[in-house]
Amino acid sequence: MGAPFTSVLIANRGEIAVRVERACLELGLRPVLIASEADRAGRARPDEGGPLAIGPSAPSRSYLNQAAILLAARVTGAEAVHPGYGFLSENADFAEAVEAAGLIFIGPPASAIRIMGDKIAAKRAMMAAGVPCVPGPGEPLPERVEAVRAIAGEIGYPVIIKAAGGGGGRGMRVVRESAEVADAVAITREEARRAFGRPELYMEKFLEHPRHVEFQVLCDNHGNAVWVGHRDCSVQRRHQKVVEEAPAPGIAPELAERIGARCAEACRQIGYRGVGTFEFLYENGEFYFIEMNTRLQVEHPVTEMTAGVDLVQEQLRVAQGAVLEASRFAGTAHGHAFECRVNAEDPETFVAAPGRITAVRFPRGPGIRVDTHVSAGYRVSPYYDSLIAKVIVHAPTREDAVRRMQVALSQTRIEGIATNLPLHERIFADPDFVRGCVDIHHLEKRLREEPRGEA
């Protein structure tokens, strides 16, 4: 039910570790940072003191090493663990291990992580809560191919076959006709077994031109749940988000209120705690639930900027047992915000580009925020995700926010390595994107159609 604590071990790295550290300090909590050998060696000033050594460079031996993280908490006197995002943030076994060690896990209970981490169980729970779902049975696909074909025929082609334990854009395949079913099932089942350790699949209607819209929720330990705005994350490449904005443009307020209320009710029914995100496909004025992320999202800053809420501080408060005051979270956005994910990667080939950063200049000024862990001299490691910074802007209108981001990007310089900054500049010069409401296929379509160096 939550308990007071004064120190938090941050079981993560990079910009999110810095973000959580700042929230802890502002609440008067003692943050405990950890780092792998690669991250300690990559620091701009490695001769100074710093995070506690957690293990070798490989994630499996450092940031995914549950025993090492729990030992670090014990030796440093940390009373709570914040998992950030990625790594162990949605690992139900880790959440249980943290609490079994007498610590507070700053996240949902393991039971909720398990339900929402299983796409089939999650769909059942959402249907029970009245959350609209993509057409398709909330059951695993049968083994017999002919039975799978029958289900596809009932749904209507095209359909999409997905891994029940999948995520991150992996373990899914679109099927457009009956003849493709057998191969699609066999390939996806094996991919699911290899990637997620379980071969179960499920099937849904494949929507041709949807947008990706998500709702932010926040829940306490006392049965209170609120939704805190919505975001559009449709600018994607290979199912990976590139640009996010809040609020999602073109969504009727009464529709948003109805869907947000359903999300909050679903949280109450599964006993959720902390922050979470309901992800939907949105097409022709209808929402279709696809999954829930039981953690803080990379794109949480755009909601913070438009809702006037520090979501990380709220995570920490509810973990300590605070009661949510629903009146503080009206779901109404103030102004408009964008976030650009700046990655260390070639902007044309998208191949990761690790190396040492020789110079950095980030934009400053009203309505501009940069979340990052890098500075001149920092070495970007090949062992981890290529995200090195998030450039966030906020302005009174979407049009103003587009212009503000265009200027902010033009003033951002990262030298010594390749980054995707040129791609972001092309996105914010794209007339279709500037008008708003592009679908999830838009960026990849532009990248295929335009000559190299344009979008």
Tab-separated table of C-alpha atoms in Angstrom:
chain	number	residue	atom	x	y	z
A	1	MET	CA	0.000	0.000	0.000
A	2	GLY	CA	3.012	2.283	-0.180
A	3	ALA	CA	5.243	3.534	2.614
A	4	PRO	CA	7.447	6.538	3.322
A	5	PHE	CA	11.021	6.321	2.069
A	6	THR	CA	13.926	8.744	1.891
A	7	SER	CA	16.257	7.143	-0.691
A	8	VAL	CA	15.717	5.681	-4.153
A	9	LEU	CA	17.989	3.424	-6.181
A	10	ILE	CA	17.560	4.275	-9.877
A	11	ALA	CA	17.851	0.954	-11.717
A	12	ASN	CA	18.558	2.468	-15.107
A	13	ARG	CA	20.940	4.646	-17.096
A	14	GLY	CA	21.092	7.531	-19.548
A	15	GLU	CA	18.652	10.404	-19.718
A	16	ILE	CA	15.925	8.651	-17.740
A	17	ALA	CA	18.289	8.089	-14.805
A	18	VAL	CA	19.087	11.813	-14.835
A	19	ARG	CA	15.382	12.628	-15.048
A	20	VAL	CA	14.480	10.452	-12.049
A	21	GLU	CA	17.454	11.774	-10.100
A	22	ARG	CA	16.192	15.341	-10.544
A	23	ALA	CA	12.690	14.409	-9.385
A	24	CYS	CA	14.102	12.730	-6.289
A	25	LEU	CA	16.225	15.740	-5.384
A	26	GLU	CA	13.287	18.122	-5.807
A	27	LEU	CA	11.267	15.993	-3.368
A	28	GLY	CA	14.124	15.874	-0.880
A	29	LEU	CA	14.902	12.212	-1.546
A	30	ARG	CA	18.410	10.761	-1.826
A	31	PRO	CA	18.971	9.267	-5.288
A	32	VAL	CA	21.377	6.342	-5.744
A	33	LEU	CA	22.738	5.990	-9.277
A	34	ILE	CA	24.312	2.871	-10.764
A	35	ALA	CA	26.432	2.396	-13.890
A	36	SER	CA	27.988	-0.408	-15.907
A	37	GLU	CA	31.668	-0.480	-16.825
A	38	ALA	CA	30.885	0.977	-20.256
A	39	ASP	CA	28.910	3.862	-18.790
A	40	ARG	CA	31.510	4.623	-16.134
A	41	ALA	CA	34.267	4.648	-18.779
A	42	GLY	CA	32.178	6.769	-21.129
A	43	ARG	CA	31.624	9.638	-18.723
A	44	ALA	CA	32.959	12.998	-19.843
A	45	ARG	CA	34.914	13.295	-16.550
A	46	PRO	CA	35.573	9.687	-15.474
A	47	ASP	CA	38.126	10.771	-12.870
A	48	GLU	CA	35.372	12.213	-10.677
A	49	GLY	CA	33.214	10.186	-8.310
A	50	GLY	CA	29.979	8.954	-9.711
A	51	PRO	CA	27.430	6.172	-9.919
A	52	LEU	CA	27.969	2.881	-8.128
A	53	ALA	CA	29.574	0.218	-10.325
A	54	ILE	CA	26.923	-2.383	-11.091
A	55	GLY	CA	28.727	-4.788	-13.413
A	56	PRO	CA	30.239	-5.361	-16.866
A	57	SER	CA	29.088	-3.565	-20.011
A	58	ALA	CA	26.673	-6.238	-21.257
A	59	PRO	CA	23.125	-5.398	-20.033
A	60	SER	CA	22.554	-8.976	-18.897
A	61	ARG	CA	25.424	-8.575	-16.432
A	62	SER	CA	24.572	-5.061	-15.242
A	63	TYR	CA	21.224	-3.323	-15.763
A	64	LEU	CA	19.370	-6.639	-16.110
A	65	ASN	CA	21.208	-8.303	-13.239
A	66	GLN	CA	18.525	-8.390	-10.553
A	67	ALA	CA	20.804	-9.788	-7.847
A	68	ALA	CA	23.394	-7.042	-8.427
A	69	ILE	CA	20.750	-4.306	-8.308
A	70	LEU	CA	19.255	-5.619	-5.071
A	71	LEU	CA	22.741	-5.902	-3.565
A	72	ALA	CA	23.428	-2.292	-4.587
A	73	ALA	CA	20.240	-1.203	-2.849
A	74	ARG	CA	21.225	-3.044	0.296
A	75	VAL	CA	24.780	-1.707	0.529
A	76	THR	CA	23.720	1.888	-0.178
A	77	GLY	CA	20.756	1.849	2.189
A	78	ALA	CA	18.230	2.594	-0.552
A	79	GLU	CA	14.640	1.998	0.522
A	80	ALA	CA	12.941	2.071	-2.885
A	81	VAL	CA	13.786	1.167	-6.478
A	82	HIS	CA	12.741	3.162	-9.557
A	83	PRO	CA	13.153	1.086	-12.746
A	84	GLY	CA	12.812	3.931	-15.295
A	85	TYR	CA	11.806	2.487	-18.677
A	86	GLY	CA	13.216	-0.459	-20.582
A	87	PHE	CA	15.454	-3.018	-18.851
A	88	LEU	CA	13.540	-4.352	-15.798
A	89	SER	CA	10.735	-1.787	-15.734
A	90	GLU	CA	8.034	-4.233	-16.873
A	91	ASN	CA	9.478	-7.368	-15.296
A	92	ALA	CA	6.968	-8.777	-12.822
A	93	ASP	CA	9.546	-11.088	-11.257
A	94	PHE	CA	11.792	-8.105	-10.516
A	95	ALA	CA	8.926	-6.164	-8.957
A	96	GLU	CA	8.266	-9.131	-6.685
A	97	ALA	CA	11.961	-9.518	-5.844
A	98	VAL	CA	12.210	-5.852	-4.881
A	99	GLU	CA	9.279	-6.097	-2.506
A	100	ALA	CA	10.469	-9.468	-1.138
A	101	ALA	CA	13.714	-7.694	-0.216
A	102	GLY	CA	11.715	-5.253	1.901
A	103	LEU	CA	11.974	-2.397	-0.609
A	104	ILE	CA	9.334	-0.300	-2.381
A	105	PHE	CA	8.979	-0.912	-6.114
A	106	ILE	CA	8.081	2.384	-7.771
A	107	GLY	CA	5.692	0.932	-10.289
A	108	PRO	CA	2.583	-1.227	-10.494
A	109	PRO	CA	2.131	-4.474	-8.567
A	110	ALA	CA	3.505	-7.596	-10.226
A	111	SER	CA	-0.022	-8.899	-10.809
A	112	ALA	CA	-0.891	-5.888	-12.989
A	113	ILE	CA	2.388	-6.153	-14.900
A	114	ARG	CA	1.630	-9.796	-15.687
A	115	ILE	CA	-1.908	-9.132	-16.856
A	116	MET	CA	-0.967	-6.241	-19.119
A	117	GLY	CA	2.251	-7.867	-20.319
A	118	ASP	CA	0.244	-10.727	-21.782
A	119	LYS	CA	-1.501	-9.233	-24.796
A	120	ILE	CA	-4.314	-11.776	-24.667
A	121	ALA	CA	-4.986	-11.317	-20.948
A	122	ALA	CA	-4.731	-7.549	-21.416
A	123	LYS	CA	-7.330	-7.589	-24.163
A	124	ARG	CA	-9.696	-9.611	-21.999
A	125	ALA	CA	-9.250	-7.154	-19.125
A	126	MET	CA	-9.880	-4.190	-21.408
A	127	MET	CA	-12.996	-5.731	-22.899
A	128	ALA	CA	-14.297	-6.344	-19.373
A	129	ALA	CA	-13.671	-2.665	-18.518
A	130	GLY	CA	-15.430	-1.404	-21.645
A	131	VAL	CA	-12.274	-0.197	-23.355
A	132	PRO	CA	-12.734	-0.445	-27.158
A	133	CYS	CA	-10.455	-3.079	-28.700
A	134	VAL	CA	-9.335	-4.018	-32.209
A	135	PRO	CA	-11.768	-6.600	-33.683
A	136	GLY	CA	-10.553	-10.131	-32.968
A	137	PRO	CA	-10.990	-12.857	-30.336
A	138	GLY	CA	-9.359	-12.390	-26.957
A	139	GLU	CA	-8.027	-15.945	-27.102
A	140	PRO	CA	-4.778	-17.590	-28.266
A	141	LEU	CA	-4.770	-18.885	-31.821
A	142	PRO	CA	-5.334	-22.644	-32.157
A	143	GLU	CA	-2.599	-24.922	-33.478
A	144	ARG	CA	-4.494	-26.042	-36.577
A	145	VAL	CA	-3.907	-23.775	-39.570
A	146	GLU	CA	-7.414	-24.363	-40.915
A	147	ALA	CA	-8.880	-23.133	-37.630
A	148	VAL	CA	-6.684	-20.032	-37.843
A	149	ARG	CA	-7.908	-19.440	-41.400
A	150	ALA	CA	-11.489	-19.662	-40.191
A	151	ILE	CA	-10.857	-16.994	-37.551
A	152	ALA	CA	-9.200	-14.735	-40.138
A	153	GLY	CA	-12.184	-15.187	-42.428
A	154	GLU	CA	-14.576	-14.161	-39.651
A	155	ILE	CA	-12.531	-11.034	-38.870
A	156	GLY	CA	-11.999	-10.164	-42.530
A	157	TYR	CA	-8.678	-9.631	-44.317
A	158	PRO	CA	-6.230	-8.035	-43.832
A	159	VAL	CA	-5.447	-9.323	-40.338
A	160	ILE	CA	-2.362	-9.098	-38.167
A	161	ILE	CA	-0.889	-12.017	-36.218
A	162	LYS	CA	0.906	-11.016	-33.012
A	163	ALA	CA	2.936	-12.647	-30.249
A	164	ALA	CA	1.010	-12.716	-26.966
A	165	GLY	CA	4.155	-11.734	-25.070
A	166	GLY	CA	5.464	-9.346	-27.707
A	167	GLY	CA	6.359	-5.685	-27.709
A	168	GLY	CA	8.587	-3.086	-29.303
A	169	GLY	CA	7.266	-3.856	-32.782
A	170	ARG	CA	8.552	-7.445	-32.757
A	171	GLY	CA	6.559	-10.610	-33.189
A	172	MET	CA	3.890	-9.445	-35.615
A	173	ARG	CA	2.999	-10.137	-39.229
A	174	VAL	CA	0.296	-8.799	-41.562
A	175	VAL	CA	-1.715	-11.359	-43.556
A	176	ARG	CA	-3.698	-10.141	-46.543
A	177	GLU	CA	-5.121	-13.399	-47.929
A	178	SER	CA	-5.842	-16.983	-46.910
A	179	ALA	CA	-2.839	-18.430	-48.751
A	180	GLU	CA	-0.453	-16.472	-46.500
A	181	VAL	CA	-1.800	-17.781	-43.194
A	182	ALA	CA	0.249	-20.972	-42.781
A	183	ASP	CA	3.646	-19.340	-43.343
A	184	ALA	CA	2.753	-16.291	-41.258
A	185	VAL	CA	1.708	-18.421	-38.290
A	186	ALA	CA	4.793	-20.644	-38.467
A	187	ILE	CA	7.253	-17.771	-38.771
A	188	THR	CA	5.631	-15.579	-36.119
A	189	ARG	CA	5.258	-18.465	-33.672
A	190	GLU	CA	8.954	-19.290	-33.922
A	191	GLU	CA	9.900	-15.620	-33.667
A	192	ALA	CA	7.740	-15.323	-30.545
A	193	ARG	CA	9.335	-18.404	-28.997
A	194	ARG	CA	12.843	-17.111	-29.639
A	195	ALA	CA	12.262	-13.483	-28.662
A	196	PHE	CA	9.814	-13.816	-25.771
A	197	GLY	CA	10.137	-17.408	-24.583
A	198	ARG	CA	6.544	-18.326	-25.407
A	199	PRO	CA	4.938	-19.250	-28.751
A	200	GLU	CA	1.330	-18.142	-28.128
A	201	LEU	CA	-0.172	-15.941	-30.844
A	202	TYR	CA	-3.369	-13.967	-31.290
A	203	MET	CA	-5.045	-12.258	-34.237
A	204	GLU	CA	-6.714	-8.916	-34.849
A	205	LYS	CA	-8.076	-6.892	-37.727
A	206	PHE	CA	-5.279	-4.958	-39.456
A	207	LEU	CA	-6.141	-1.280	-39.764
A	208	GLU	CA	-4.741	0.264	-42.946
A	209	HIS	CA	-4.258	3.935	-42.034
A	210	PRO	CA	-4.465	4.382	-38.261
A	211	ARG	CA	-2.843	6.926	-36.024
A	212	HIS	CA	-1.111	5.898	-32.795
A	213	VAL	CA	-2.750	7.729	-29.888
A	214	GLU	CA	-2.110	6.982	-26.243
A	215	PHE	CA	-3.673	7.974	-22.920
A	216	GLN	CA	-1.628	8.680	-19.797
A	217	VAL	CA	-2.993	7.358	-16.518
A	218	LEU	CA	-1.969	7.803	-12.900
A	219	CYS	CA	-3.202	5.669	-9.996
A	220	ASP	CA	-2.640	5.598	-6.250
A	221	ASN	CA	-2.796	2.785	-3.691
A	222	HIS	CA	-6.289	3.780	-2.542
A	223	GLY	CA	-8.364	2.928	-5.605
A	224	ASN	CA	-8.119	6.354	-7.240
A	225	ALA	CA	-7.271	6.517	-10.940
A	226	VAL	CA	-7.160	9.502	-13.308
A	227	TRP	CA	-6.202	10.058	-16.922
A	228	VAL	CA	-3.760	12.871	-17.617
A	229	GLY	CA	-4.156	13.781	-21.269
A	230	HIS	CA	-3.400	12.038	-24.551
A	231	ARG	CA	-0.523	12.000	-27.044
A	232	ASP	CA	-0.015	11.271	-30.733
A	233	CYS	CA	2.952	9.007	-31.513
A	234	SER	CA	2.241	8.283	-35.166
A	235	VAL	CA	5.622	9.406	-36.545
A	236	GLN	CA	7.316	6.025	-36.450
A	237	ARG	CA	9.894	3.958	-38.284
A	238	ARG	CA	9.731	0.170	-37.975
A	239	HIS	CA	7.243	0.533	-35.116
A	240	GLN	CA	9.693	2.733	-33.189
A	241	LYS	CA	8.520	6.217	-32.243
A	242	VAL	CA	10.516	9.169	-33.572
A	243	VAL	CA	8.398	12.262	-32.750
A	244	GLU	CA	5.576	12.602	-30.224
A	245	GLU	CA	3.125	15.398	-29.497
A	246	ALA	CA	0.464	16.316	-26.961
A	247	PRO	CA	-2.393	16.640	-27.184
A	248	ALA	CA	-3.187	14.360	-30.121
A	249	PRO	CA	-4.643	16.724	-32.740
A	250	GLY	CA	-8.165	16.361	-34.070
A	251	ILE	CA	-9.622	14.348	-31.164
A	252	ALA	CA	-13.043	15.562	-30.003
A	253	PRO	CA	-12.937	16.458	-26.280
A	254	GLU	CA	-16.033	14.412	-25.465
A	255	LEU	CA	-14.522	11.327	-27.168
A	256	ALA	CA	-11.237	11.817	-25.311
A	257	GLU	CA	-13.111	12.121	-22.026
A	258	ARG	CA	-15.015	8.904	-22.686
A	259	ILE	CA	-11.897	6.896	-23.582
A	260	GLY	CA	-9.861	8.399	-20.739
A	261	ALA	CA	-12.583	7.481	-18.246
A	262	ARG	CA	-12.632	3.887	-19.560
A	263	CYS	CA	-8.844	3.664	-19.119
A	264	ALA	CA	-9.107	4.898	-15.543
A	265	GLU	CA	-11.833	2.349	-14.827
A	266	ALA	CA	-9.681	-0.441	-16.275
A	267	CYS	CA	-6.893	0.576	-13.892
A	268	ARG	CA	-9.247	0.366	-10.931
A	269	GLN	CA	-10.416	-3.093	-11.992
A	270	ILE	CA	-6.901	-4.569	-12.250
A	271	GLY	CA	-5.596	-2.845	-9.110
A	272	TYR	CA	-3.087	-0.679	-10.936
A	273	ARG	CA	-0.626	1.667	-9.191
A	274	GLY	CA	1.615	4.471	-10.472
A	275	VAL	CA	1.857	5.751	-14.044
A	276	GLY	CA	0.857	3.809	-17.131
A	277	THR	CA	-0.023	4.318	-20.766
A	278	PHE	CA	-2.894	2.877	-22.797
A	279	GLU	CA	-1.922	2.671	-26.463
A	280	PHE	CA	-4.594	2.816	-29.158
A	281	LEU	CA	-4.918	2.792	-32.896
A	282	TYR	CA	-7.255	5.584	-34.004
A	283	GLU	CA	-8.984	5.436	-37.375
A	284	ASN	CA	-12.156	7.022	-38.748
A	285	GLY	CA	-13.066	8.521	-35.398
A	286	GLU	CA	-12.786	5.227	-33.479
A	287	PHE	CA	-10.266	4.058	-30.858
A	288	TYR	CA	-8.945	0.491	-30.701
A	289	PHE	CA	-6.847	-0.651	-27.730
A	290	ILE	CA	-3.581	-2.398	-28.618
A	291	GLU	CA	-1.540	-2.586	-25.405
A	292	MET	CA	-0.683	-0.983	-22.077
A	293	ASN	CA	2.813	0.062	-21.028
A	294	THR	CA	3.079	-0.517	-17.293
A	295	ARG	CA	5.838	2.033	-16.773
A	296	LEU	CA	6.923	5.580	-17.457
A	297	GLN	CA	7.067	6.330	-21.205
A	298	VAL	CA	9.976	7.885	-23.089
A	299	GLU	CA	7.521	10.527	-24.313
A	300	HIS	CA	6.153	11.494	-20.895
A	301	PRO	CA	7.586	15.070	-21.127
A	302	VAL	CA	5.004	16.221	-23.693
A	303	THR	CA	2.230	15.318	-21.255
A	304	GLU	CA	4.072	17.011	-18.409
A	305	MET	CA	4.411	20.198	-20.463
A	306	THR	CA	0.737	20.352	-21.446
A	307	ALA	CA	-0.820	19.029	-18.226
A	308	GLY	CA	1.413	20.951	-15.818
A	309	VAL	CA	2.188	17.745	-13.911
A	310	ASP	CA	5.541	16.204	-12.950
A	311	LEU	CA	4.746	12.557	-13.633
A	312	VAL	CA	7.950	11.239	-12.062
A	313	GLN	CA	7.300	13.115	-8.838
A	314	GLU	CA	3.748	11.777	-8.870
A	315	GLN	CA	5.149	8.252	-9.243
A	316	LEU	CA	7.295	8.798	-6.174
A	317	ARG	CA	4.446	10.336	-4.170
A	318	VAL	CA	1.933	7.544	-4.817
A	319	ALA	CA	4.624	4.958	-4.015
A	320	GLN	CA	4.865	6.640	-0.625
A	321	GLY	CA	1.124	6.260	-0.100
A	322	ALA	CA	-0.119	9.700	-1.138
A	323	VAL	CA	-3.762	10.055	-2.154
A	324	LEU	CA	-4.426	11.439	-5.639
A	325	GLU	CA	-6.514	14.580	-5.769
A	326	ALA	CA	-8.618	14.073	-8.880
A	327	SER	CA	-9.275	17.824	-9.206
A	328	ARG	CA	-5.600	18.358	-10.077
A	329	PHE	CA	-5.873	16.163	-13.171
A	330	ALA	CA	-8.595	17.454	-15.430
A	331	GLY	CA	-7.303	15.823	-18.626
A	332	THR	CA	-7.318	19.254	-20.305
A	333	ALA	CA	-4.189	20.224	-22.213
A	334	HIS	CA	-2.722	23.694	-21.988
A	335	GLY	CA	-1.001	24.584	-25.236
A	336	HIS	CA	0.836	22.077	-27.410
A	337	ALA	CA	4.118	20.170	-27.035
A	338	PHE	CA	6.436	18.149	-29.265
A	339	GLU	CA	9.294	15.786	-28.450
A	340	CYS	CA	12.077	14.741	-30.830
A	341	ARG	CA	14.066	11.649	-29.901
A	342	VAL	CA	17.689	12.389	-30.756
A	343	ASN	CA	19.553	9.154	-31.463
A	344	ALA	CA	23.202	8.424	-32.135
A	345	GLU	CA	22.584	6.938	-35.561
A	346	ASP	CA	23.157	7.636	-39.222
A	347	PRO	CA	20.177	9.742	-40.415
A	348	GLU	CA	20.061	7.926	-43.772
A	349	THR	CA	20.816	4.283	-42.920
A	350	PHE	CA	19.662	4.421	-39.260
A	351	VAL	CA	22.666	2.331	-38.235
A	352	ALA	CA	23.794	3.064	-34.665
A	353	ALA	CA	26.742	5.459	-34.469
A	354	PRO	CA	28.567	5.072	-31.136
A	355	GLY	CA	31.650	7.154	-30.402
A	356	ARG	CA	32.887	10.152	-28.468
A	357	ILE	CA	30.965	13.417	-28.605
A	358	THR	CA	33.392	16.276	-29.158
A	359	ALA	CA	31.039	19.238	-28.826
A	360	VAL	CA	27.419	19.816	-27.806
A	361	ARG	CA	25.059	22.766	-28.011
A	362	PHE	CA	21.436	22.420	-27.003
A	363	PRO	CA	18.767	25.108	-27.508
A	364	ARG	CA	17.592	27.295	-24.651
A	365	GLY	CA	14.755	29.705	-24.047
A	366	PRO	CA	11.090	29.864	-23.036
A	367	GLY	CA	9.137	26.726	-23.850
A	368	ILE	CA	12.241	24.604	-24.545
A	369	ARG	CA	13.331	21.591	-22.502
A	370	VAL	CA	16.137	19.129	-23.168
A	371	ASP	CA	16.357	15.829	-21.299
A	372	THR	CA	19.821	14.334	-21.751
A	373	HIS	CA	22.765	12.704	-20.043
A	374	VAL	CA	25.453	13.657	-22.572
A	375	SER	CA	27.966	16.486	-22.760
A	376	ALA	CA	31.192	17.175	-24.623
A	377	GLY	CA	33.578	14.294	-24.013
A	378	TYR	CA	30.879	11.703	-23.407
A	379	ARG	CA	31.374	8.368	-25.192
A	380	VAL	CA	28.206	6.806	-26.595
A	381	SER	CA	28.357	3.069	-25.975
A	382	PRO	CA	27.439	0.409	-28.554
A	383	TYR	CA	25.921	-1.734	-25.798
A	384	TYR	CA	22.702	0.215	-25.236
A	385	ASP	CA	19.857	2.050	-26.924
A	386	SER	CA	21.055	4.889	-29.144
A	387	LEU	CA	18.842	7.572	-27.518
A	388	ILE	CA	21.075	10.404	-26.287
A	389	ALA	CA	18.665	13.326	-25.840
A	390	LYS	CA	15.069	14.454	-26.098
A	391	VAL	CA	14.361	17.953	-27.389
A	392	ILE	CA	10.958	19.103	-26.136
A	393	VAL	CA	9.095	22.321	-26.913
A	394	HIS	CA	5.859	23.812	-25.612
A	395	ALA	CA	3.844	26.710	-27.054
A	396	PRO	CA	0.275	28.094	-26.930
A	397	THR	CA	-0.782	26.442	-30.212
A	398	ARG	CA	0.348	23.554	-32.390
A	399	GLU	CA	1.412	25.978	-35.114
A	400	ASP	CA	3.532	27.913	-32.624
A	401	ALA	CA	5.023	24.672	-31.285
A	402	VAL	CA	6.001	23.548	-34.803
A	403	ARG	CA	7.861	26.817	-35.372
A	404	ARG	CA	9.489	26.623	-31.957
A	405	MET	CA	10.754	23.105	-32.657
A	406	GLN	CA	12.064	24.141	-36.077
A	407	VAL	CA	14.153	26.839	-34.398
A	408	ALA	CA	15.217	24.555	-31.548
A	409	LEU	CA	16.437	21.893	-33.974
A	410	SER	CA	18.369	24.471	-35.999
A	411	GLN	CA	20.173	25.514	-32.804
A	412	THR	CA	21.087	21.978	-31.719
A	413	ARG	CA	24.630	20.783	-32.446
A	414	ILE	CA	26.139	17.405	-31.554
A	415	GLU	CA	29.580	16.839	-33.044
A	416	GLY	CA	31.889	13.842	-33.177
A	417	ILE	CA	29.168	11.297	-33.967
A	418	ALA	CA	26.312	10.984	-36.423
A	419	THR	CA	22.799	11.722	-35.146
A	420	ASN	CA	19.284	11.734	-36.572
A	421	LEU	CA	18.924	15.514	-36.191
A	422	PRO	CA	18.733	15.972	-39.999
A	423	LEU	CA	15.798	13.545	-40.070
A	424	HIS	CA	13.958	15.595	-37.448
A	425	GLU	CA	14.543	18.778	-39.423
A	426	ARG	CA	13.054	17.104	-42.503
A	427	ILE	CA	10.040	15.878	-40.539
A	428	PHE	CA	9.285	19.381	-39.258
A	429	ALA	CA	9.583	20.729	-42.800
A	430	ASP	CA	7.135	18.110	-44.158
A	431	PRO	CA	3.872	19.915	-45.110
A	432	ASP	CA	1.723	16.868	-44.293
A	433	PHE	CA	3.219	16.553	-40.816
A	434	VAL	CA	2.920	20.282	-40.210
A	435	ARG	CA	-0.797	20.089	-41.050
A	436	GLY	CA	-1.153	17.270	-38.506
A	437	CYS	CA	-2.918	13.909	-38.214
A	438	VAL	CA	-0.494	11.770	-40.259
A	439	ASP	CA	-0.878	8.001	-39.876
A	440	ILE	CA	1.672	5.493	-38.570
A	441	HIS	CA	2.892	4.659	-42.077
A	442	HIS	CA	3.564	8.244	-43.120
A	443	LEU	CA	7.252	8.535	-42.228
A	444	GLU	CA	8.278	5.244	-43.804
A	445	LYS	CA	6.280	6.118	-46.929
A	446	ARG	CA	8.110	9.450	-47.185
A	447	LEU	CA	11.467	7.781	-46.667
A	448	ARG	CA	10.733	5.342	-49.491
A	449	GLU	CA	9.440	7.961	-51.895
A	450	GLU	CA	11.930	10.794	-51.484
A	451	PRO	CA	15.544	10.858	-52.680
A	452	ARG	CA	18.230	10.471	-50.026
A	453	GLY	CA	18.738	13.657	-48.053
A	454	GLU	CA	15.029	14.605	-48.261
A	455	ALA	CA	11.839	13.446	-46.613
